[in-house]
Each structure stands twice: as C-alpha cells, then as structure tokens.
Amino acid sequence: MEKMESFISIVNVLFLLILTIIIPAIDGIQTSSKILSCDETKHVLYQKITKVTKSFDSIISNKLLTVMFRPQIELKEHFDIFTDITSMEISINDNDICKKMAITIAYNNLGIYYSILGQDHYIDAVANFDKATKLDPVAIQIYRNLAWLQHAV
C-alpha cells in the first residue's frame, strides 16, 4: 500500500510538471523574444533552438509518465545541443536579440532537463534558470519554472 501511495504521489508531481513547466515553456519564452523584435525567419540559431525545443517538449510530454523514461539517454542529443548553444559567448549588452533569446531558451531547457533528472541535479537546474533570467529578466516563464522547482523540492 505504501508503494502505491508513493507511486501516485510521483505521478501527481510529474503531471504538475507537464502542466506548469514543460507545455507552456516554449510559448512563454518565444513571446518574450517577439517583444524584443527578433526576426526568427532570418536567424539560423534561433530557428535551430526553436526546432530542438519543440522536439524536446514532444519527447517529454509523451514519455514523462512512462515507466521506462530515461532522460539521460533519450534526451542526450537535445542536452548536447542546448549545451553547445549555451557555450556561445554573449554579453548582457549584446545587440543580437535572436542569439540572446536562443541562448536564454537553451538555458531554460537545460533547467527543465536537470529538473527532470531529480533532486541530485537541483543546483544545476537552478543555475541554468538563473542564467536564463539574467539574459532575459522579463521572461516570466523562466521565473515560473524556477518557482515551481523550488516548491517541488
């Protein structure tokens, strides 16, 4: 009986994760970039991060509640792309809005990735959400992700 209650609790947390973080994650950050007038159609890096984020979201939405979901394996390619993008040099005053937004989205996605991995990766998740908020202080979705993470742990 104790195992069943624990399982139900885990399922509830994962369901809340999908509803509050993952599903709205793409729209919240892209809305912010549109306010800053990023011409996504002409910016290759922004197109790449948008495409990878949609794939990332799809995998998580479809597999998060399955018993055999192994994010370190199934999201490895996404993790590598996000890490490559976040390794690019950018300053807070950089005028390339699309590049800044792509890096912000990558940091947010890394925060989500580390959140999914569990409590052992809490510090990594918080650090990535924090870097994303430094690049885009008005992206409410990132703050919501960070607040949810801190509430869940």
mmCIF file of C-alpha atoms in Angstrom:
data_model
loop_
_atom_site.group_PDB
_atom_site.id
_atom_site.type_symbol
_atom_site.label_atom_id
_atom_site.label_comp_id
_atom_site.label_asym_id
_atom_site.label_seq_id
_atom_site.Cartn_x
_atom_site.Cartn_y
_atom_site.Cartn_z
ATOM 1 C CA MET A 1 0.000 0.000 0.000
ATOM 2 C CA GLU A 2 2.873 2.355 0.830
ATOM 3 C CA LYS A 3 4.441 1.762 -2.590
ATOM 4 C CA MET A 4 1.140 2.553 -4.299
ATOM 5 C CA GLU A 5 0.792 5.870 -2.423
ATOM 6 C CA SER A 6 4.369 6.740 -3.313
ATOM 7 C CA PHE A 7 3.738 5.916 -6.963
ATOM 8 C CA ILE A 8 0.574 8.050 -7.036
ATOM 9 C CA SER A 9 2.487 10.912 -5.457
ATOM 10 C CA ILE A 10 5.217 10.670 -8.107
ATOM 11 C CA VAL A 11 2.636 10.586 -10.905
ATOM 12 C CA ASN A 12 0.935 13.687 -9.485
ATOM 13 C CA VAL A 13 4.220 15.583 -9.334
ATOM 14 C CA LEU A 14 5.094 14.588 -12.893
ATOM 15 C CA PHE A 15 1.643 15.601 -14.123
ATOM 16 C CA LEU A 16 2.046 19.002 -12.472
ATOM 17 C CA LEU A 17 5.475 19.302 -14.076
ATOM 18 C CA ILE A 18 3.977 18.776 -17.511
ATOM 19 C CA LEU A 19 1.163 21.256 -16.920
ATOM 20 C CA THR A 20 3.171 24.027 -15.312
ATOM 21 C CA ILE A 21 6.629 23.904 -16.814
ATOM 22 C CA ILE A 22 7.053 21.914 -19.935
ATOM 23 C CA ILE A 23 3.961 22.579 -22.025
ATOM 24 C CA PRO A 24 3.988 26.387 -21.660
ATOM 25 C CA ALA A 25 7.792 26.684 -21.734
ATOM 26 C CA ILE A 26 8.142 27.303 -25.452
ATOM 27 C CA ASP A 27 5.394 29.921 -25.764
ATOM 28 C CA GLY A 28 6.455 31.920 -22.727
ATOM 29 C CA ILE A 29 9.982 32.490 -23.919
ATOM 30 C CA GLN A 30 9.167 32.944 -27.585
ATOM 31 C CA THR A 31 6.630 35.615 -26.647
ATOM 32 C CA SER A 32 9.386 37.469 -24.830
ATOM 33 C CA SER A 33 11.645 37.290 -27.871
ATOM 34 C CA LYS A 34 8.924 38.670 -30.121
ATOM 35 C CA ILE A 35 8.555 41.651 -27.830
ATOM 36 C CA LEU A 36 12.270 42.282 -28.357
ATOM 37 C CA SER A 37 11.656 42.022 -32.131
ATOM 38 C CA CYS A 38 13.762 39.051 -33.115
ATOM 39 C CA ASP A 39 13.330 38.187 -36.773
ATOM 40 C CA GLU A 40 13.246 34.408 -36.297
ATOM 41 C CA THR A 41 12.878 33.711 -40.013
ATOM 42 C CA LYS A 42 16.344 35.128 -40.725
ATOM 43 C CA HIS A 43 18.217 33.868 -37.702
ATOM 44 C CA VAL A 44 19.554 30.310 -38.105
ATOM 45 C CA LEU A 45 20.462 29.818 -34.435
ATOM 46 C CA TYR A 46 17.006 30.889 -33.293
ATOM 47 C CA GLN A 47 15.371 28.548 -35.817
ATOM 48 C CA LYS A 48 17.561 25.691 -34.566
ATOM 49 C CA ILE A 49 16.728 26.241 -30.891
ATOM 50 C CA THR A 50 13.017 26.555 -31.680
ATOM 51 C CA LYS A 51 13.029 23.280 -33.630
ATOM 52 C CA VAL A 52 15.028 21.420 -30.965
ATOM 53 C CA THR A 53 12.835 22.843 -28.185
ATOM 54 C CA LYS A 54 9.685 21.573 -29.900
ATOM 55 C CA SER A 55 11.236 18.121 -30.228
ATOM 56 C CA PHE A 56 12.389 18.259 -26.576
ATOM 57 C CA ASP A 57 8.878 19.248 -25.487
ATOM 58 C CA SER A 58 7.315 16.486 -27.546
ATOM 59 C CA ILE A 59 9.555 13.771 -26.103
ATOM 60 C CA ILE A 60 8.986 14.941 -22.544
ATOM 61 C CA SER A 61 5.227 15.281 -22.990
ATOM 62 C CA ASN A 62 4.953 11.802 -24.471
ATOM 63 C CA LYS A 63 7.382 9.921 -22.254
ATOM 64 C CA LEU A 64 7.499 11.645 -18.878
ATOM 65 C CA LEU A 65 4.783 9.499 -17.389
ATOM 66 C CA THR A 66 6.024 6.234 -18.860
ATOM 67 C CA VAL A 67 7.772 3.796 -16.577
ATOM 68 C CA MET A 68 10.787 3.364 -18.822
ATOM 69 C CA PHE A 69 11.647 7.026 -19.469
ATOM 70 C CA ARG A 70 15.417 7.530 -19.267
ATOM 71 C CA PRO A 71 16.086 11.230 -19.848
ATOM 72 C CA GLN A 72 19.888 10.896 -19.813
ATOM 73 C CA ILE A 73 19.636 8.550 -22.785
ATOM 74 C CA GLU A 74 16.514 9.729 -24.599
ATOM 75 C CA LEU A 75 17.317 13.443 -24.330
ATOM 76 C CA LYS A 76 21.108 13.186 -24.804
ATOM 77 C CA GLU A 77 21.084 14.766 -28.265
ATOM 78 C CA HIS A 78 18.930 17.660 -27.026
ATOM 79 C CA PHE A 79 21.163 18.138 -23.992
ATOM 80 C CA ASP A 80 24.237 18.320 -26.236
ATOM 81 C CA ILE A 81 22.638 20.942 -28.495
ATOM 82 C CA PHE A 82 21.493 23.065 -25.536
ATOM 83 C CA THR A 83 24.961 22.834 -24.003
ATOM 84 C CA ASP A 84 26.612 23.854 -27.283
ATOM 85 C CA ILE A 85 24.332 26.859 -27.622
ATOM 86 C CA THR A 86 24.874 27.997 -24.035
ATOM 87 C CA SER A 87 28.628 27.781 -24.508
ATOM 88 C CA MET A 88 28.494 30.640 -27.038
ATOM 89 C CA GLU A 89 29.902 33.935 -25.906
ATOM 90 C CA ILE A 90 27.319 36.622 -25.234
ATOM 91 C CA SER A 91 27.182 39.662 -23.050
ATOM 92 C CA ILE A 92 24.159 41.210 -21.406
ATOM 93 C CA ASN A 93 24.550 44.220 -23.738
ATOM 94 C CA ASP A 94 24.858 42.154 -26.935
ATOM 95 C CA ASN A 95 22.693 43.621 -29.700
ATOM 96 C CA ASP A 96 21.936 40.269 -31.351
ATOM 97 C CA ILE A 97 18.488 39.732 -29.824
ATOM 98 C CA CYS A 98 17.893 36.416 -31.601
ATOM 99 C CA LYS A 99 21.177 34.978 -30.354
ATOM 100 C CA LYS A 100 20.418 36.150 -26.834
ATOM 101 C CA MET A 101 16.932 34.609 -26.964
ATOM 102 C CA ALA A 102 18.265 31.320 -28.361
ATOM 103 C CA ILE A 103 20.755 31.101 -25.504
ATOM 104 C CA THR A 104 18.032 32.024 -22.993
ATOM 105 C CA ILE A 105 15.792 29.248 -24.320
ATOM 106 C CA ALA A 106 18.694 26.785 -24.163
ATOM 107 C CA TYR A 107 19.382 27.686 -20.505
ATOM 108 C CA ASN A 108 15.679 27.315 -19.688
ATOM 109 C CA ASN A 109 15.574 23.917 -21.403
ATOM 110 C CA LEU A 110 18.678 22.797 -19.503
ATOM 111 C CA GLY A 111 16.942 23.850 -16.291
ATOM 112 C CA ILE A 112 13.937 21.724 -17.249
ATOM 113 C CA TYR A 113 16.235 18.821 -18.183
ATOM 114 C CA TYR A 114 18.005 18.926 -14.812
ATOM 115 C CA SER A 115 14.632 19.229 -13.036
ATOM 116 C CA ILE A 116 13.505 16.006 -14.663
ATOM 117 C CA LEU A 117 16.677 14.225 -13.538
ATOM 118 C CA GLY A 118 15.680 14.756 -9.905
ATOM 119 C CA GLN A 119 16.861 16.279 -6.658
ATOM 120 C CA ASP A 120 20.504 15.366 -7.216
ATOM 121 C CA HIS A 121 20.521 17.905 -10.041
ATOM 122 C CA TYR A 122 18.632 20.691 -8.242
ATOM 123 C CA ILE A 123 21.653 23.020 -8.140
ATOM 124 C CA ASP A 124 22.266 22.565 -11.877
ATOM 125 C CA ALA A 125 18.609 23.319 -12.641
ATOM 126 C CA VAL A 126 18.591 26.468 -10.507
ATOM 127 C CA ALA A 127 21.895 27.650 -12.014
ATOM 128 C CA ASN A 128 20.536 27.314 -15.559
ATOM 129 C CA PHE A 129 17.254 29.059 -14.748
ATOM 130 C CA ASP A 130 19.277 31.817 -13.084
ATOM 131 C CA LYS A 131 21.457 32.282 -16.181
ATOM 132 C CA ALA A 132 18.327 32.453 -18.331
ATOM 133 C CA THR A 133 16.789 35.154 -16.132
ATOM 134 C CA LYS A 134 19.979 37.207 -16.333
ATOM 135 C CA LEU A 135 19.760 37.195 -20.132
ATOM 136 C CA ASP A 136 16.018 37.895 -20.244
ATOM 137 C CA PRO A 137 14.786 39.389 -16.968
ATOM 138 C CA VAL A 138 11.226 39.778 -18.288
ATOM 139 C CA ALA A 139 10.658 36.135 -19.319
ATOM 140 C CA ILE A 140 8.015 35.258 -16.756
ATOM 141 C CA GLN A 141 8.027 31.579 -17.754
ATOM 142 C CA ILE A 142 11.583 31.149 -16.511
ATOM 143 C CA TYR A 143 10.685 32.598 -13.106
ATOM 144 C CA ARG A 144 7.664 30.301 -13.021
ATOM 145 C CA ASN A 145 9.888 27.306 -13.786
ATOM 146 C CA LEU A 146 12.283 28.322 -11.035
ATOM 147 C CA ALA A 147 9.472 28.862 -8.516
ATOM 148 C CA TRP A 148 7.927 25.509 -9.379
ATOM 149 C CA LEU A 149 11.275 23.780 -8.966
ATOM 150 C CA GLN A 150 11.874 25.356 -5.573
ATOM 151 C CA HIS A 151 8.340 24.442 -4.483
ATOM 152 C CA ALA A 152 8.700 20.840 -5.687
ATOM 153 C CA VAL A 153 11.970 20.255 -3.850
#
